[in-house]
Coordinates of C-alpha atoms and ligand atoms in Angstrom, one line a residue:
M1 CA 0.0 0.0 0.0
D2 CA 1.1 3.6 -1.0
K3 CA 1.0 5.3 2.5
T4 CA 2.9 8.3 1.2
R5 CA 0.3 10.3 -0.8
A6 CA -0.2 12.6 2.2
C7 CA 3.5 13.5 2.1
V8 CA 4.0 16.3 -0.3
S9 CA 7.2 17.9 0.6
W10 CA 9.9 15.0 0.3
C11 CA 9.2 13.6 -3.1
R12 CA 9.9 16.9 -4.7
Q13 CA 13.5 17.0 -3.0
V14 CA 16.2 16.9 -5.5
L15 CA 17.9 13.5 -5.6
T16 CA 21.6 14.2 -4.7
V17 CA 24.3 11.9 -4.6
V18 CA 26.7 12.5 -1.9
V19 CA 28.9 10.6 0.4
F20 CA 28.4 6.9 1.1
V21 CA 29.0 5.3 4.4
S22 CA 30.4 2.1 5.6
V23 CA 27.8 -0.1 7.4
P24 CA 29.1 -1.9 10.5
A25 CA 27.2 -4.6 11.9
F26 CA 26.7 -3.6 15.4
V27 CA 23.3 -4.2 16.3
V28 CA 22.8 -7.5 14.8
A29 CA 26.2 -9.3 14.9
Q30 CA 27.0 -11.7 12.0
T31 CA 27.5 -15.1 13.0
S32 CA 30.4 -16.9 11.4
A33 CA 27.9 -18.8 9.2
Q34 CA 26.4 -15.6 8.0
A35 CA 29.7 -14.1 7.4
S36 CA 30.6 -16.1 4.2
Q37 CA 29.7 -14.5 0.9
S38 CA 28.9 -16.2 -2.5
S39 CA 31.3 -15.5 -5.3
S40 CA 28.3 -15.9 -7.9
T41 CA 26.5 -12.5 -7.1
P42 CA 28.7 -9.7 -5.3
P43 CA 27.1 -7.7 -2.9
R44 CA 26.0 -4.2 -3.8
S45 CA 28.3 -1.5 -2.9
R46 CA 25.8 -0.3 -0.2
G47 CA 27.4 2.8 0.8
Q48 CA 31.2 2.5 -0.5
G49 CA 32.1 5.0 -3.4
E50 CA 30.0 5.8 -6.3
P51 CA 26.7 4.3 -6.3
T52 CA 26.3 1.6 -8.8
K53 CA 23.5 1.1 -11.3
A54 CA 22.0 -1.3 -8.8
D55 CA 22.1 1.2 -6.0
L56 CA 20.2 3.6 -8.1
L57 CA 17.7 0.9 -9.5
R58 CA 16.8 -0.3 -6.0
G59 CA 17.1 2.8 -3.9
A60 CA 15.2 5.1 -6.3
Y61 CA 11.3 5.3 -6.6
G62 CA 11.8 5.0 -10.3
P63 CA 9.0 5.4 -13.0
Y64 CA 8.1 1.6 -13.2
R65 CA 7.5 1.7 -9.3
A66 CA 5.7 4.9 -8.9
N67 CA 3.3 4.0 -11.6
N68 CA 1.6 1.4 -9.4
D69 CA 0.5 0.9 -5.8
L70 CA 0.8 -2.5 -4.1
L71 CA -2.1 -4.1 -2.7
F72 CA -1.4 -7.8 -2.0
Y73 CA 1.2 -10.5 -2.0
H74 CA 1.0 -14.4 -1.6
L75 CA 4.3 -15.7 -1.3
D76 CA 4.0 -19.3 -1.7
I77 CA 7.3 -21.2 -1.6
R78 CA 8.8 -24.7 -1.0
I79 CA 12.1 -24.8 0.9
D80 CA 14.3 -28.0 0.5
P81 CA 16.8 -27.9 3.2
E82 CA 19.1 -30.8 1.7
K83 CA 19.2 -29.1 -1.7
K84 CA 19.4 -25.7 -0.1
L85 CA 16.6 -24.7 -2.8
I86 CA 13.8 -22.2 -2.8
S87 CA 11.0 -22.6 -5.6
G88 CA 7.7 -21.4 -6.0
K89 CA 5.8 -18.1 -6.6
N90 CA 4.7 -14.4 -5.4
T91 CA 1.3 -13.7 -6.6
I92 CA 1.4 -9.8 -6.9
R93 CA -1.6 -7.7 -6.9
F94 CA -1.4 -3.9 -7.6
K95 CA -3.2 -1.0 -8.7
M96 CA -2.1 1.1 -11.7
L97 CA -1.7 4.8 -11.0
K98 CA -1.2 5.8 -14.6
D99 CA -1.6 4.0 -18.0
D100 CA 1.6 2.0 -18.7
T101 CA 3.1 -1.1 -20.1
R102 CA 5.7 -1.9 -17.9
I103 CA 6.5 -2.4 -14.0
Q104 CA 9.6 -2.9 -12.0
L105 CA 10.0 -5.6 -9.6
D106 CA 13.2 -7.0 -8.0
L107 CA 14.9 -10.4 -7.7
N108 CA 18.5 -11.1 -7.0
D109 CA 20.6 -12.2 -9.9
A110 CA 21.5 -15.6 -8.2
L111 CA 17.8 -16.7 -8.4
K112 CA 16.2 -17.7 -11.6
V113 CA 13.0 -16.3 -13.0
D114 CA 10.9 -19.3 -14.0
K115 CA 8.0 -17.4 -15.7
V116 CA 5.7 -14.5 -14.9
L117 CA 2.1 -15.0 -15.7
L118 CA -0.9 -12.7 -16.2
G119 CA -3.6 -15.0 -15.8
S120 CA -2.4 -18.0 -18.0
A121 CA -0.3 -15.6 -20.4
P122 CA 3.5 -15.5 -19.9
L123 CA 4.8 -12.0 -19.8
H124 CA 8.2 -10.8 -21.3
Y125 CA 10.6 -9.5 -18.6
E126 CA 14.0 -7.9 -18.7
R127 CA 16.6 -8.4 -15.9
D128 CA 19.0 -5.7 -15.1
S129 CA 21.4 -5.1 -11.8
G130 CA 18.8 -7.0 -9.5
A131 CA 15.7 -5.3 -11.1
V132 CA 13.1 -7.3 -13.2
F133 CA 11.2 -5.2 -15.7
V134 CA 7.9 -6.8 -16.5
D135 CA 6.2 -5.7 -19.8
F136 CA 2.6 -6.2 -20.7
P137 CA 1.4 -6.7 -24.2
E138 CA -1.4 -4.3 -23.9
T139 CA -1.5 -1.0 -21.7
L140 CA -2.4 -1.3 -18.1
R141 CA -5.2 1.2 -17.2
S142 CA -4.9 3.6 -14.4
D143 CA -7.0 2.9 -11.5
H144 CA -7.4 -0.7 -12.6
I145 CA -6.2 -3.8 -10.4
Y146 CA -3.9 -6.6 -11.8
T147 CA -2.6 -9.8 -10.5
I148 CA 0.5 -11.5 -11.8
D149 CA 2.2 -14.8 -10.6
F150 CA 6.0 -14.4 -10.5
Y151 CA 7.4 -17.8 -10.4
Y152 CA 11.1 -18.3 -9.3
S153 CA 13.8 -20.7 -7.9
G154 CA 17.3 -21.4 -7.0
S155 CA 19.6 -21.0 -4.1
P156 CA 19.7 -17.7 -2.6
V157 CA 23.2 -16.0 -1.9
Q158 CA 24.4 -15.7 1.8
T159 CA 25.2 -11.9 2.1
G160 CA 24.7 -8.6 3.6
R161 CA 24.7 -7.5 7.0
F162 CA 22.3 -9.8 8.6
G163 CA 23.1 -13.0 6.2
G164 CA 19.9 -12.5 4.0
F165 CA 18.9 -16.0 3.6
T166 CA 20.8 -18.7 5.7
F167 CA 20.2 -22.5 5.7
G168 CA 21.9 -23.3 8.9
T169 CA 22.0 -26.1 11.2
D170 CA 21.1 -26.4 15.0
A171 CA 23.6 -28.0 17.5
S172 CA 21.5 -31.2 17.4
G173 CA 21.9 -31.2 13.5
H174 CA 18.4 -30.2 12.5
P175 CA 18.1 -27.7 9.8
W176 CA 17.6 -24.1 11.1
I177 CA 16.7 -21.7 8.1
Y178 CA 16.1 -18.1 8.6
T179 CA 15.9 -14.8 6.9
A180 CA 17.4 -11.2 8.1
C181 CA 17.5 -9.1 5.1
E182 CA 17.4 -5.6 5.9
G183 CA 19.7 -3.5 4.1
I184 CA 20.6 -6.2 1.5
G185 CA 16.8 -6.3 0.7
A186 CA 14.0 -8.9 0.4
S187 CA 14.6 -9.4 -3.2
I188 CA 17.6 -11.6 -2.1
W189 CA 15.3 -14.4 -1.7
W190 CA 11.8 -13.5 -3.0
P191 CA 10.6 -11.4 -5.8
N192 CA 8.8 -8.5 -4.9
K193 CA 8.9 -4.2 -5.2
D194 CA 12.1 -4.1 -3.1
Q195 CA 11.8 -0.4 -1.7
W196 CA 10.5 1.1 1.4
R197 CA 7.6 3.6 0.3
D198 CA 5.0 1.2 -1.1
E199 CA 3.5 -1.7 1.1
V200 CA 0.8 -4.2 0.5
E201 CA -2.1 -3.8 2.5
N202 CA -2.0 -7.5 3.8
M203 CA -0.1 -10.6 2.7
Q204 CA -0.4 -14.3 2.8
I205 CA 2.9 -16.4 3.2
S206 CA 2.7 -20.3 2.4
V207 CA 5.8 -22.2 3.3
S208 CA 6.4 -25.9 2.4
I209 CA 8.9 -27.5 4.6
P210 CA 9.9 -31.2 5.2
D211 CA 7.2 -32.5 7.8
N212 CA 9.5 -32.7 10.8
L213 CA 10.1 -29.0 10.9
V214 CA 8.1 -25.9 12.0
D215 CA 8.0 -22.5 10.2
V216 CA 7.4 -19.2 11.9
S217 CA 6.4 -16.3 9.6
N218 CA 4.7 -13.2 10.2
G219 CA 1.1 -12.5 10.9
R220 CA -1.5 -15.0 12.2
F221 CA -1.0 -18.6 12.1
M222 CA -3.8 -19.9 9.8
G223 CA -2.9 -23.6 10.0
K224 CA -0.9 -26.3 8.4
T225 CA -1.5 -28.9 5.6
A226 CA 0.2 -32.3 5.1
L227 CA 1.2 -32.3 1.3
G228 CA 1.4 -36.1 1.3
D229 CA 5.0 -36.0 0.0
G230 CA 6.9 -35.7 3.3
Y231 CA 6.2 -32.0 3.0
T232 CA 3.9 -29.7 5.0
R233 CA 2.6 -26.3 4.0
W234 CA 2.6 -23.7 6.8
D235 CA 0.1 -20.8 6.3
W236 CA 0.3 -17.4 7.7
F237 CA -1.8 -14.1 7.1
V238 CA -0.7 -10.6 7.7
H239 CA -3.6 -8.4 8.3
Y240 CA -1.5 -5.2 8.1
P241 CA 0.7 -3.4 5.6
I242 CA 4.2 -4.8 5.9
N243 CA 7.9 -3.9 4.8
N244 CA 9.3 -6.3 2.4
Y245 CA 12.5 -6.8 4.7
D246 CA 10.1 -7.8 7.7
V247 CA 8.7 -10.6 5.8
S248 CA 10.6 -13.7 7.1
V249 CA 10.8 -17.4 7.4
N250 CA 12.1 -19.1 10.5
I251 CA 12.3 -22.8 10.1
G252 CA 13.7 -25.1 12.6
N253 CA 13.0 -27.9 15.2
Y254 CA 11.1 -25.2 17.2
Q255 CA 8.8 -25.9 20.2
H256 CA 6.1 -23.4 21.1
F257 CA 4.5 -21.9 24.4
S258 CA 2.1 -19.0 24.5
D259 CA 0.7 -16.3 26.9
R260 CA -1.8 -13.6 26.8
L261 CA -1.7 -10.0 27.7
G262 CA -5.3 -8.8 27.8
D263 CA -6.7 -9.8 24.6
L264 CA -3.2 -9.8 22.8
D265 CA -2.0 -13.3 22.0
M266 CA 1.7 -13.7 22.4
D267 CA 3.6 -16.9 21.2
F268 CA 7.0 -17.9 21.7
Y269 CA 9.2 -20.4 19.9
A270 CA 12.6 -21.7 20.8
L271 CA 14.4 -24.9 20.3
P272 CA 13.9 -27.9 22.7
E273 CA 17.2 -27.4 24.7
D274 CA 16.4 -23.7 25.2
M275 CA 12.8 -24.0 26.5
E276 CA 13.4 -23.6 30.0
K277 CA 15.6 -20.3 29.4
A278 CA 13.1 -18.9 27.0
K279 CA 10.2 -19.3 29.3
K280 CA 12.2 -17.5 31.9
Q281 CA 13.7 -14.7 29.8
F282 CA 10.8 -14.0 27.5
T283 CA 8.5 -12.9 30.4
Q284 CA 10.1 -9.6 29.9
A285 CA 8.1 -9.2 26.5
K286 CA 4.8 -8.4 28.7
G287 CA 6.3 -5.5 30.5
M288 CA 7.8 -4.3 27.2
I289 CA 4.4 -4.2 25.7
E290 CA 2.9 -2.5 28.6
A291 CA 5.6 0.3 28.6
Y292 CA 5.3 1.0 25.1
E293 CA 1.5 0.8 25.0
H294 CA 1.5 3.4 28.1
Y295 CA 3.4 5.9 25.8
F296 CA 2.1 5.2 22.3
G297 CA -1.1 3.2 22.5
E298 CA -2.0 -0.2 21.7
Y299 CA 0.4 -2.6 20.1
P300 CA 0.0 -2.4 16.4
F301 CA -0.4 -5.7 15.1
K302 CA -3.0 -7.1 17.4
K303 CA -4.9 -9.2 14.7
D304 CA -1.4 -11.2 13.9
G305 CA -0.4 -11.4 17.6
Y306 CA 3.2 -10.8 19.0
K307 CA 5.7 -13.5 18.6
L308 CA 9.3 -13.8 19.8
I309 CA 11.3 -16.5 17.9
E310 CA 14.7 -17.7 18.8
V311 CA 17.3 -17.5 15.8
P312 CA 21.1 -17.9 15.9
Y313 CA 21.9 -14.2 15.2
S314 CA 21.3 -11.4 17.7
G315 CA 17.9 -10.4 16.7
M316 CA 15.6 -8.5 14.0
E317 CA 12.4 -6.5 14.2
H318 CA 10.4 -8.9 11.7
Q319 CA 6.8 -7.5 12.0
S320 CA 4.7 -9.6 14.7
A321 CA 7.5 -12.1 14.4
V322 CA 10.5 -10.6 16.3
T323 CA 13.5 -12.7 16.0
Y324 CA 15.7 -13.1 19.1
G325 CA 19.4 -14.4 19.5
N326 CA 20.6 -12.6 22.7
H327 CA 21.6 -15.6 24.6
F328 CA 18.6 -15.7 27.0
A329 CA 20.4 -13.1 29.1
N330 CA 20.1 -9.3 30.0
G331 CA 22.1 -6.7 28.4
Y332 CA 23.1 -7.0 24.7
L333 CA 25.0 -10.1 23.9
E334 CA 25.8 -10.2 27.7
R335 CA 27.5 -6.8 27.7
D336 CA 26.2 -3.7 29.4
W337 CA 25.3 -2.0 26.2
T338 CA 25.4 1.9 27.1
G339 CA 28.0 1.2 29.9
V340 CA 26.3 3.0 32.9
G341 CA 24.9 -0.1 34.8
I342 CA 21.2 0.2 33.5
S343 CA 21.2 -2.1 30.3
T344 CA 22.0 -5.2 32.5
R345 CA 18.6 -4.7 34.1
F346 CA 16.8 -5.9 31.0
D347 CA 17.2 -7.9 27.5
F348 CA 18.2 -5.5 25.2
I349 CA 16.9 -7.4 21.9
I350 CA 13.6 -8.0 23.3
I351 CA 13.2 -4.3 24.2
H352 CA 14.9 -2.7 21.1
E353 CA 13.7 -5.0 18.5
S354 CA 10.0 -5.2 19.7
G355 CA 10.0 -1.4 19.9
H356 CA 10.3 -1.5 16.2
E357 CA 6.8 -2.7 15.9
W358 CA 5.7 1.0 16.9
F359 CA 8.8 2.6 15.0
G360 CA 10.0 0.9 11.8
N361 CA 7.0 -1.3 11.4
S362 CA 3.8 0.5 12.0
I363 CA 5.5 4.0 11.1
T364 CA 8.0 3.3 8.6
A365 CA 10.3 5.5 6.7
A366 CA 9.5 5.9 2.9
D367 CA 13.3 5.9 2.0
S368 CA 16.1 4.3 3.7
S369 CA 18.0 7.7 3.7
D370 CA 15.4 8.7 6.6
M371 CA 16.1 5.3 8.7
W372 CA 16.5 7.2 11.8
I373 CA 12.8 7.2 12.0
H374 CA 13.2 3.6 12.8
E375 CA 16.5 3.6 14.9
G376 CA 16.7 6.8 16.5
W377 CA 13.0 6.5 17.7
T378 CA 13.4 2.8 18.6
T379 CA 16.6 3.6 20.8
Y380 CA 14.6 6.3 22.1
L381 CA 12.0 3.5 23.1
E382 CA 14.5 1.8 25.0
S383 CA 15.0 4.9 27.4
L384 CA 11.0 5.0 27.8
Y385 CA 11.3 1.4 28.7
V386 CA 13.7 2.4 31.3
E387 CA 11.8 5.5 32.3
Y388 CA 8.6 3.4 32.8
M389 CA 10.2 0.6 34.8
Y390 CA 13.0 2.6 36.7
G391 CA 11.9 6.4 36.5
K392 CA 13.4 9.3 34.7
D393 CA 16.8 9.8 36.3
N394 CA 17.7 6.2 35.2
A395 CA 16.3 6.8 31.6
I396 CA 18.5 10.0 31.2
K397 CA 21.4 8.2 32.5
Y398 CA 20.7 5.3 30.2
L399 CA 20.6 7.4 27.1
N400 CA 23.5 9.5 27.7
G401 CA 25.5 6.5 27.9
Y402 CA 24.9 6.5 24.1
K403 CA 27.4 9.7 23.9
S404 CA 30.3 7.5 23.9
K405 CA 29.2 5.6 20.7
V406 CA 28.5 8.7 18.4
K407 CA 30.9 9.3 15.9
N408 CA 29.5 13.0 14.2
E409 CA 31.5 11.9 11.1
R410 CA 28.6 12.6 8.7
P411 CA 24.8 13.5 8.8
I412 CA 22.3 11.0 10.0
I413 CA 20.3 11.5 6.8
T414 CA 21.9 10.3 3.7
A415 CA 21.1 10.8 -0.1
R416 CA 17.5 9.9 -1.0
G417 CA 16.8 7.5 -4.0
V418 CA 20.1 5.3 -3.5
D419 CA 20.5 2.2 -1.9
G420 CA 22.4 2.4 1.0
E421 CA 22.2 2.8 4.8
P422 CA 22.7 6.0 7.2
P423 CA 25.5 5.7 9.7
P424 CA 25.3 4.5 13.2
D425 CA 24.6 7.7 14.6
Q426 CA 21.1 7.4 13.5
Y427 CA 20.7 5.2 16.7
F428 CA 22.9 7.1 19.1
K429 CA 22.9 10.7 18.0
G430 CA 19.1 9.9 17.1
V431 CA 18.0 9.4 20.7
L432 CA 20.3 12.2 22.2
F433 CA 18.5 14.6 19.6
I434 CA 15.0 13.2 20.6
N435 CA 16.0 13.8 24.4
T436 CA 17.0 17.3 23.4
L437 CA 13.7 17.9 21.8
R438 CA 12.1 16.7 25.0
S439 CA 14.2 19.3 27.0
I440 CA 13.3 22.2 24.5
V441 CA 9.5 21.4 24.9
D442 CA 10.4 21.4 28.7
D443 CA 6.9 20.0 30.0
D444 CA 6.5 16.5 30.3
I445 CA 2.8 16.3 30.3
R446 CA 2.9 18.0 26.9
W447 CA 5.8 15.9 25.8
W448 CA 4.0 12.7 26.5
K449 CA 1.0 13.9 24.6
L450 CA 3.2 14.9 21.7
L451 CA 4.7 11.5 21.4
H452 CA 1.7 9.8 21.9
D453 CA -0.2 11.9 19.2
F454 CA 2.8 11.8 16.9
Y455 CA 2.6 8.0 16.7
Q456 CA -1.2 7.8 16.6
H457 CA -1.2 10.4 13.8
F458 CA 1.3 8.6 11.6
K459 CA 0.8 4.7 12.3
Y460 CA 0.7 2.3 9.7
Q461 CA 2.2 5.1 7.4
N462 CA 5.3 5.7 5.6
I463 CA 6.8 8.9 6.3
M464 CA 9.9 11.1 5.7
T465 CA 11.7 13.5 8.1
E466 CA 9.8 16.3 6.8
D467 CA 6.6 14.7 8.1
V468 CA 8.1 14.4 11.6
L469 CA 9.5 18.0 11.6
Q470 CA 6.1 19.5 10.3
Y471 CA 4.1 17.6 12.9
F472 CA 6.4 18.8 15.9
N473 CA 6.6 22.5 14.6
Q474 CA 2.8 22.6 14.4
Q475 CA 2.0 20.6 17.6
A476 CA 4.8 22.1 19.8
G477 CA 4.1 25.6 18.5
M478 CA 7.8 26.2 17.7
N479 CA 10.1 26.7 14.8
L480 CA 12.3 23.6 15.4
T481 CA 13.2 23.5 11.8
P482 CA 16.9 24.7 12.3
I483 CA 17.2 22.4 15.2
F484 CA 16.0 19.3 13.2
D485 CA 18.4 20.4 10.4
Q486 CA 21.6 20.8 12.5
Y487 CA 21.2 17.5 14.3
L488 CA 19.9 15.5 11.5
R489 CA 21.5 17.1 8.2
H490 CA 24.8 18.5 9.8
T491 CA 27.5 16.4 11.1
A492 CA 28.4 18.6 13.9
I493 CA 26.3 19.0 17.0
P494 CA 26.0 22.7 18.3
I495 CA 28.6 24.5 20.5
L496 CA 27.3 26.7 23.4
E497 CA 30.3 29.4 23.5
L498 CA 30.6 31.0 26.8
K499 CA 32.9 33.8 27.7
F500 CA 33.3 34.9 31.4
D501 CA 34.2 38.4 32.6
D502 CA 34.7 37.6 36.4
S503 CA 35.5 41.2 37.2
D504 CA 32.3 42.4 35.5
G505 CA 30.2 39.4 37.1
T506 CA 28.9 38.5 33.6
V507 CA 28.9 35.9 30.9
S508 CA 28.5 36.3 27.0
Y509 CA 27.0 33.5 25.3
R510 CA 26.0 32.4 21.8
W511 CA 25.2 29.3 19.5
K512 CA 27.9 28.4 17.2
A513 CA 26.1 25.9 14.6
D514 CA 25.9 25.5 10.9
E515 CA 22.3 26.4 10.5
P516 CA 22.4 30.3 10.5
M517 CA 19.1 30.6 12.4
F518 CA 19.9 28.1 15.1
K519 CA 18.1 28.9 18.4
M520 CA 17.6 26.7 21.2
P521 CA 16.7 27.3 25.0
V522 CA 19.4 25.6 27.3
R523 CA 19.6 25.2 31.1
V524 CA 22.7 26.7 32.6
G525 CA 23.8 27.7 36.0
R526 CA 23.7 25.2 39.0
K527 CA 21.9 22.0 38.9
D528 CA 19.9 22.6 41.9
N529 CA 18.7 25.9 40.2
W530 CA 18.9 25.9 36.5
Q531 CA 18.0 29.1 34.7
I532 CA 17.0 28.8 31.1
L533 CA 19.2 30.6 28.6
H534 CA 17.7 31.5 25.3
A535 CA 20.6 31.7 23.4
T536 CA 21.0 32.6 19.5
P537 CA 24.1 32.8 17.0
D538 CA 24.5 36.3 18.3
W539 CA 26.3 37.1 21.4
Q540 CA 24.2 38.0 24.4
T541 CA 25.4 39.0 27.9
M542 CA 23.9 38.4 31.2
R543 CA 25.0 38.9 34.7
T544 CA 26.1 35.7 36.9
T545 CA 27.1 35.2 40.3
L546 CA 28.9 32.0 39.2
K547 CA 32.4 31.8 38.3
K548 CA 33.5 29.9 35.2
D549 CA 34.2 26.7 36.8
D550 CA 31.0 26.6 38.9
F551 CA 28.9 27.6 35.8
E552 CA 27.2 24.3 34.3
V553 CA 25.1 23.6 31.1
A554 CA 22.6 20.6 31.6
T555 CA 24.4 18.5 28.6
D556 CA 22.4 15.4 30.1
L557 CA 19.3 17.2 28.7
Y558 CA 20.5 18.8 25.7
Y559 CA 23.0 17.0 23.3
V560 CA 25.6 20.0 22.9
N561 CA 29.2 21.0 23.2
V562 CA 30.2 23.9 25.5
I563 CA 33.2 25.9 25.1
K564 CA 34.3 28.1 28.1
E565 CA 36.5 30.9 27.9
Ligands
LIG601 ZN1 16.8 -1.4 15.6

């Protein structure tokens, strides 16, 4: 479903190709099995050097994508663990938005297109750098709905930050097959319109696997059917719009247990040897959902339920089917993640990856350039969980622990329309920026309402930073544009310059920032008696009884640098 029509501002942006960034795998560590890469199809550059044709074909919302609006997918595949083969089809239903004879879909070159059918008529197609252009013998008419069946087969390459598609085995020798393809893209293993802007309205997922295995995919489990040839088909139905990269299969020797939170079904899947640990650790999911519902409102995918599924990599936000590999221990991979003694109180992966149900899955960025809408916000949700459970002081302490991870080497928002990923600052600087916004609003009752209403306003939509900014400007009744731009579109954070004249008993102050109109209130003085300084880029002077060394700036509340002279 194209959820971005309300957004008028971002699509008019001129596409600029700027610097690309390297993509460290820091939130989801690669297992050694995932690290290998096939030689048959080299991974896309994804941020290194000049964009390739593939980067542009996949990253841009080109004319053969923009001419249609996705409605429905039925991914119906058979997975053979022994031969490491996928075969099957994706039935794709879409509405044309203008008259045309061609649409763009995507499928990694390592996989074979067997045929593309409109009804029973085979369609001509052309493959180019991961894109599959499908041609129709007659013009497709605007406002008309069409359905095609895209048949494919082959062995997907194991590549990208999360492995893409992995044929693995568990410690007891059972097949363990899983997907995690954010970044590299869902077309690494199935044919689809592989971009972020347009989502289907709902989706059916049918996965046929050997009888002794279990598949857990997204959505509501609809049942399984023995096919009589040693295979069983597992059917799942997703009742909501879903990102391509969220669509997942998790196939293994899973056992299952369930719980309920009010009328929300919660289902948990783990290997038999890990069941006891899972039953203990996964109890944290309830408190997580209660915390996020407190701030934002109802869990977004209630008809599909909430699922948590053990996998061998650290975790991924697959919609309504969050994957988990955090060793059944608190912290992140048994570390104190923000280094201030708080993240050891909870399971980072349950809290972070599930937070994406609200930001990432329900509210989705329409272009990966604006991925801070997923990661900056979800990192902020971590601190909200801390605040809900342990109070504001601990939340502020927790999120300030992220300062040590910020690099400030390039802006959080990257080039639009190019396949690539913003730098990790989108998480760390993102959360510190949102905390700064809270201090600017400086009224927690208003802040909580603003957050709640912001989520409710944009839920199930694909949005850009301009939409976030416009909402906050309107609802907060402030001009936050220079502040958003400074933190998101520039490398450096603002510097508060202070010049003391002790003999005169004054301090002069101003902001030094890239944005010429940068203005932001900031708390200064003494912790027990802050006063708010309305600093601007121009020097102003005020009286103070405090000497230079005693004059503090509330840098836990505002992410700024301070220079005192
Ligand atoms: Zn995340």
